[in-house]
């Protein structure tokens, strides 16, 4: 009976390692320029919303491998692309912001034997105390001894734009010629690869 419980722990450890590897493989490249997918912290890509006839809210969210500069470049590219799609020539940035979100992940090492891993053995004792209930103790100190702790940053840029027709206003430094932006930034925009 003892061996089947140990086998289940082993399989659970292997399953955790496989799922972790698949998640890392899915996020192994920076976010390409594409419509938004996902939600919350996992949301990546661009989105836009019309506020008035000539006013839009545009956002671009990158994954944890997408740099702040890339996120801001893709935001400007989307603003220019949206301007052309709607039949306008230039856009003015009314408001612009880039938000950094940080998450910390703690992943136990699945190969560590003392805390439910498989393959290795180490001493580990459990005891019950009146103040804290059941607790564990091992010679290697706290249970985070063999835990991978990672902090990741993710950037999301947003801007409110006003679009217009004709030449861009020359007296406004926040005005951009949409075609010039697409021409200049386009070569550095990574489009998604076809499946």
mmCIF file of C-alpha atoms in Angstrom:
data_model
loop_
_atom_site.group_PDB
_atom_site.id
_atom_site.type_symbol
_atom_site.label_atom_id
_atom_site.label_comp_id
_atom_site.label_asym_id
_atom_site.label_seq_id
_atom_site.Cartn_x
_atom_site.Cartn_y
_atom_site.Cartn_z
ATOM 1 C CA UNK A 1 0.000 0.000 0.000
ATOM 2 C CA UNK A 2 2.876 2.338 0.719
ATOM 3 C CA UNK A 3 4.303 1.966 -2.801
ATOM 4 C CA UNK A 4 1.037 2.996 -4.537
ATOM 5 C CA UNK A 5 0.910 6.215 -2.504
ATOM 6 C CA UNK A 6 4.524 6.911 -3.436
ATOM 7 C CA UNK A 7 3.735 6.183 -7.115
ATOM 8 C CA UNK A 8 0.853 8.680 -7.039
ATOM 9 C CA UNK A 9 3.187 11.325 -5.599
ATOM 10 C CA UNK A 10 5.685 10.525 -8.309
ATOM 11 C CA UNK A 11 3.042 10.824 -11.048
ATOM 12 C CA UNK A 12 1.740 14.076 -9.578
ATOM 13 C CA UNK A 13 5.275 15.485 -9.580
ATOM 14 C CA UNK A 14 5.831 14.422 -13.180
ATOM 15 C CA UNK A 15 2.445 15.885 -14.199
ATOM 16 C CA UNK A 16 3.297 19.197 -12.544
ATOM 17 C CA UNK A 17 6.635 19.330 -14.352
ATOM 18 C CA UNK A 18 5.008 18.595 -17.723
ATOM 19 C CA UNK A 19 2.298 21.236 -17.254
ATOM 20 C CA UNK A 20 4.936 23.779 -16.207
ATOM 21 C CA UNK A 21 7.038 23.005 -19.282
ATOM 22 C CA UNK A 22 4.018 23.404 -21.578
ATOM 23 C CA UNK A 23 3.111 26.750 -20.012
ATOM 24 C CA UNK A 24 6.675 27.988 -20.438
ATOM 25 C CA UNK A 25 6.804 26.772 -24.043
ATOM 26 C CA UNK A 26 3.576 28.631 -24.853
ATOM 27 C CA UNK A 27 5.059 31.875 -23.561
ATOM 28 C CA UNK A 28 8.541 31.376 -24.998
ATOM 29 C CA UNK A 29 8.272 34.288 -27.454
ATOM 30 C CA UNK A 30 7.263 37.932 -27.095
ATOM 31 C CA UNK A 31 3.680 38.829 -27.954
ATOM 32 C CA UNK A 32 3.252 39.372 -31.692
ATOM 33 C CA UNK A 33 1.098 42.188 -33.067
ATOM 34 C CA UNK A 34 -2.418 40.693 -33.043
ATOM 35 C CA UNK A 35 -5.917 41.291 -31.657
ATOM 36 C CA UNK A 36 -6.216 40.765 -27.900
ATOM 37 C CA UNK A 37 -6.685 37.271 -26.501
ATOM 38 C CA UNK A 38 -7.050 36.048 -22.925
ATOM 39 C CA UNK A 39 -8.177 38.013 -19.905
ATOM 40 C CA UNK A 40 -6.722 39.558 -16.767
ATOM 41 C CA UNK A 41 -2.984 39.079 -16.333
ATOM 42 C CA UNK A 42 -2.942 36.629 -19.278
ATOM 43 C CA UNK A 43 -4.411 39.146 -21.750
ATOM 44 C CA UNK A 44 -2.102 39.978 -24.666
ATOM 45 C CA UNK A 45 -2.485 41.848 -27.955
ATOM 46 C CA UNK A 46 -4.240 45.044 -29.049
ATOM 47 C CA UNK A 47 -7.770 46.269 -28.540
ATOM 48 C CA UNK A 48 -9.567 49.502 -29.284
ATOM 49 C CA UNK A 49 -12.878 51.091 -28.442
ATOM 50 C CA UNK A 50 -14.653 53.999 -30.093
ATOM 51 C CA UNK A 51 -15.598 56.708 -27.592
ATOM 52 C CA UNK A 52 -16.923 59.407 -29.952
ATOM 53 C CA UNK A 53 -17.036 59.784 -33.747
ATOM 54 C CA UNK A 54 -13.356 60.792 -33.855
ATOM 55 C CA UNK A 55 -12.068 59.595 -30.438
ATOM 56 C CA UNK A 56 -10.786 56.118 -29.571
ATOM 57 C CA UNK A 57 -9.216 54.256 -26.658
ATOM 58 C CA UNK A 58 -6.376 51.987 -27.872
ATOM 59 C CA UNK A 59 -4.435 49.441 -25.776
ATOM 60 C CA UNK A 60 -1.696 46.906 -26.305
ATOM 61 C CA UNK A 61 -0.703 44.318 -23.678
ATOM 62 C CA UNK A 62 2.437 42.208 -23.969
ATOM 63 C CA UNK A 63 3.355 38.980 -22.250
ATOM 64 C CA UNK A 64 6.216 38.707 -19.755
ATOM 65 C CA UNK A 65 8.785 38.456 -22.574
ATOM 66 C CA UNK A 66 7.613 41.601 -24.376
ATOM 67 C CA UNK A 67 9.651 44.701 -23.539
ATOM 68 C CA UNK A 68 8.118 48.018 -22.589
ATOM 69 C CA UNK A 69 9.506 49.604 -25.774
ATOM 70 C CA UNK A 70 7.855 46.951 -27.941
ATOM 71 C CA UNK A 71 4.506 47.386 -26.174
ATOM 72 C CA UNK A 72 4.633 51.161 -26.716
ATOM 73 C CA UNK A 73 5.707 50.737 -30.373
ATOM 74 C CA UNK A 74 2.801 48.351 -31.039
ATOM 75 C CA UNK A 75 0.396 50.800 -29.383
ATOM 76 C CA UNK A 76 1.468 53.585 -31.770
ATOM 77 C CA UNK A 77 1.312 51.187 -34.715
ATOM 78 C CA UNK A 78 -2.252 50.156 -33.766
ATOM 79 C CA UNK A 79 -3.293 53.811 -33.374
ATOM 80 C CA UNK A 80 -1.960 54.549 -36.880
ATOM 81 C CA UNK A 81 -3.563 51.440 -38.354
ATOM 82 C CA UNK A 82 -6.925 52.262 -36.752
ATOM 83 C CA UNK A 83 -6.707 55.832 -38.074
ATOM 84 C CA UNK A 84 -6.256 54.583 -41.660
ATOM 85 C CA UNK A 85 -8.954 51.874 -41.260
ATOM 86 C CA UNK A 86 -11.500 54.527 -40.241
ATOM 87 C CA UNK A 87 -10.645 56.784 -43.203
ATOM 88 C CA UNK A 88 -8.577 59.406 -41.344
ATOM 89 C CA UNK A 89 -5.059 60.722 -41.965
ATOM 90 C CA UNK A 90 -3.569 61.638 -38.593
ATOM 91 C CA UNK A 91 -4.087 61.045 -34.888
ATOM 92 C CA UNK A 92 -3.360 63.095 -31.780
ATOM 93 C CA UNK A 93 -2.409 61.433 -28.489
ATOM 94 C CA UNK A 94 -4.704 63.010 -25.897
ATOM 95 C CA UNK A 95 -3.616 60.769 -23.045
ATOM 96 C CA UNK A 96 -1.042 57.963 -22.906
ATOM 97 C CA UNK A 97 0.076 55.615 -20.128
ATOM 98 C CA UNK A 98 2.134 52.443 -19.736
ATOM 99 C CA UNK A 99 1.355 50.239 -16.764
ATOM 100 C CA UNK A 100 3.754 47.661 -15.356
ATOM 101 C CA UNK A 101 2.176 44.677 -13.648
ATOM 102 C CA UNK A 102 4.321 42.441 -11.480
ATOM 103 C CA UNK A 103 3.581 38.902 -10.337
ATOM 104 C CA UNK A 104 5.652 36.602 -8.154
ATOM 105 C CA UNK A 105 5.451 32.845 -8.612
ATOM 106 C CA UNK A 106 6.758 30.166 -6.239
ATOM 107 C CA UNK A 107 7.186 26.756 -7.837
ATOM 108 C CA UNK A 108 8.403 23.836 -5.722
ATOM 109 C CA UNK A 109 11.143 21.741 -7.284
ATOM 110 C CA UNK A 110 9.413 18.496 -8.374
ATOM 111 C CA UNK A 111 12.683 16.560 -8.020
ATOM 112 C CA UNK A 112 13.104 17.435 -4.349
ATOM 113 C CA UNK A 113 12.309 14.362 -2.286
ATOM 114 C CA UNK A 114 11.733 15.879 1.136
ATOM 115 C CA UNK A 115 8.643 17.837 0.227
ATOM 116 C CA UNK A 116 6.602 15.517 -1.983
ATOM 117 C CA UNK A 117 8.984 15.169 -4.926
ATOM 118 C CA UNK A 118 10.155 11.924 -6.425
ATOM 119 C CA UNK A 119 13.451 10.125 -6.699
ATOM 120 C CA UNK A 120 15.364 11.510 -3.717
ATOM 121 C CA UNK A 121 14.946 10.872 -0.014
ATOM 122 C CA UNK A 122 15.506 13.305 2.770
ATOM 123 C CA UNK A 123 14.448 13.321 6.412
ATOM 124 C CA UNK A 124 11.248 15.167 7.146
ATOM 125 C CA UNK A 125 9.111 15.119 10.300
ATOM 126 C CA UNK A 126 5.547 16.221 10.977
ATOM 127 C CA UNK A 127 4.378 17.233 14.424
ATOM 128 C CA UNK A 128 1.293 18.714 16.024
ATOM 129 C CA UNK A 129 1.418 21.774 18.242
ATOM 130 C CA UNK A 130 -1.504 23.272 20.175
ATOM 131 C CA UNK A 131 -1.008 26.777 18.752
ATOM 132 C CA UNK A 132 -0.392 25.974 15.073
ATOM 133 C CA UNK A 133 -1.761 22.465 14.427
ATOM 134 C CA UNK A 134 0.151 20.115 12.156
ATOM 135 C CA UNK A 135 3.509 21.387 10.911
ATOM 136 C CA UNK A 136 6.533 19.955 9.190
ATOM 137 C CA UNK A 137 10.217 20.224 9.826
ATOM 138 C CA UNK A 138 13.238 19.080 7.849
ATOM 139 C CA UNK A 139 16.964 19.591 8.318
ATOM 140 C CA UNK A 140 17.079 22.013 5.399
ATOM 141 C CA UNK A 141 15.030 24.709 7.066
ATOM 142 C CA UNK A 142 11.913 26.171 5.630
ATOM 143 C CA UNK A 143 9.902 24.448 2.887
ATOM 144 C CA UNK A 144 10.930 27.140 0.389
ATOM 145 C CA UNK A 145 14.523 25.887 0.467
ATOM 146 C CA UNK A 146 14.147 24.198 -2.924
ATOM 147 C CA UNK A 147 11.441 26.421 -4.384
ATOM 148 C CA UNK A 148 11.938 28.445 -7.555
ATOM 149 C CA UNK A 149 10.702 31.981 -6.832
ATOM 150 C CA UNK A 150 10.314 34.183 -9.924
ATOM 151 C CA UNK A 151 9.073 37.729 -10.287
ATOM 152 C CA UNK A 152 7.848 38.665 -13.751
ATOM 153 C CA UNK A 153 6.883 42.018 -15.235
ATOM 154 C CA UNK A 154 4.276 42.582 -17.905
ATOM 155 C CA UNK A 155 3.524 45.873 -19.666
ATOM 156 C CA UNK A 156 0.266 47.280 -20.999
ATOM 157 C CA UNK A 157 0.159 50.602 -22.838
ATOM 158 C CA UNK A 158 -3.021 52.581 -23.423
ATOM 159 C CA UNK A 159 -3.794 55.827 -25.196
ATOM 160 C CA UNK A 160 -6.786 57.956 -25.982
ATOM 161 C CA UNK A 161 -6.518 59.352 -29.500
ATOM 162 C CA UNK A 162 -8.399 61.882 -31.598
ATOM 163 C CA UNK A 163 -8.280 61.234 -35.338
ATOM 164 C CA UNK A 164 -8.530 63.798 -38.139
ATOM 165 C CA UNK A 165 -8.377 64.290 -41.906
ATOM 166 C CA UNK A 166 -5.839 66.273 -43.902
ATOM 167 C CA UNK A 167 -2.294 67.172 -42.915
ATOM 168 C CA UNK A 168 -1.401 66.738 -39.260
ATOM 169 C CA UNK A 169 -1.312 69.902 -37.130
ATOM 170 C CA UNK A 170 2.287 71.131 -37.202
ATOM 171 C CA UNK A 171 2.018 73.016 -33.923
ATOM 172 C CA UNK A 172 1.085 69.892 -31.878
ATOM 173 C CA UNK A 173 3.933 67.547 -30.908
ATOM 174 C CA UNK A 174 1.377 64.873 -29.988
ATOM 175 C CA UNK A 175 0.064 64.710 -33.577
ATOM 176 C CA UNK A 176 1.231 61.842 -35.813
ATOM 177 C CA UNK A 177 0.835 61.231 -39.544
ATOM 178 C CA UNK A 178 -0.664 57.708 -39.569
ATOM 179 C CA UNK A 179 0.917 56.620 -42.863
ATOM 180 C CA UNK A 180 4.373 57.799 -41.740
ATOM 181 C CA UNK A 181 4.020 55.879 -38.454
ATOM 182 C CA UNK A 182 3.079 52.673 -40.306
ATOM 183 C CA UNK A 183 5.940 53.147 -42.768
ATOM 184 C CA UNK A 184 8.538 53.789 -40.051
ATOM 185 C CA UNK A 185 7.402 51.312 -37.389
ATOM 186 C CA UNK A 186 6.076 48.573 -39.684
ATOM 187 C CA UNK A 187 9.436 46.854 -40.305
ATOM 188 C CA UNK A 188 9.902 46.406 -36.520
ATOM 189 C CA UNK A 189 6.422 44.983 -35.884
ATOM 190 C CA UNK A 190 6.337 41.188 -35.497
ATOM 191 C CA UNK A 191 3.177 39.784 -37.055
ATOM 192 C CA UNK A 192 1.871 36.403 -35.806
ATOM 193 C CA UNK A 193 3.182 33.312 -37.585
ATOM 194 C CA UNK A 194 0.580 31.290 -39.520
ATOM 195 C CA UNK A 195 -0.247 27.944 -37.933
#
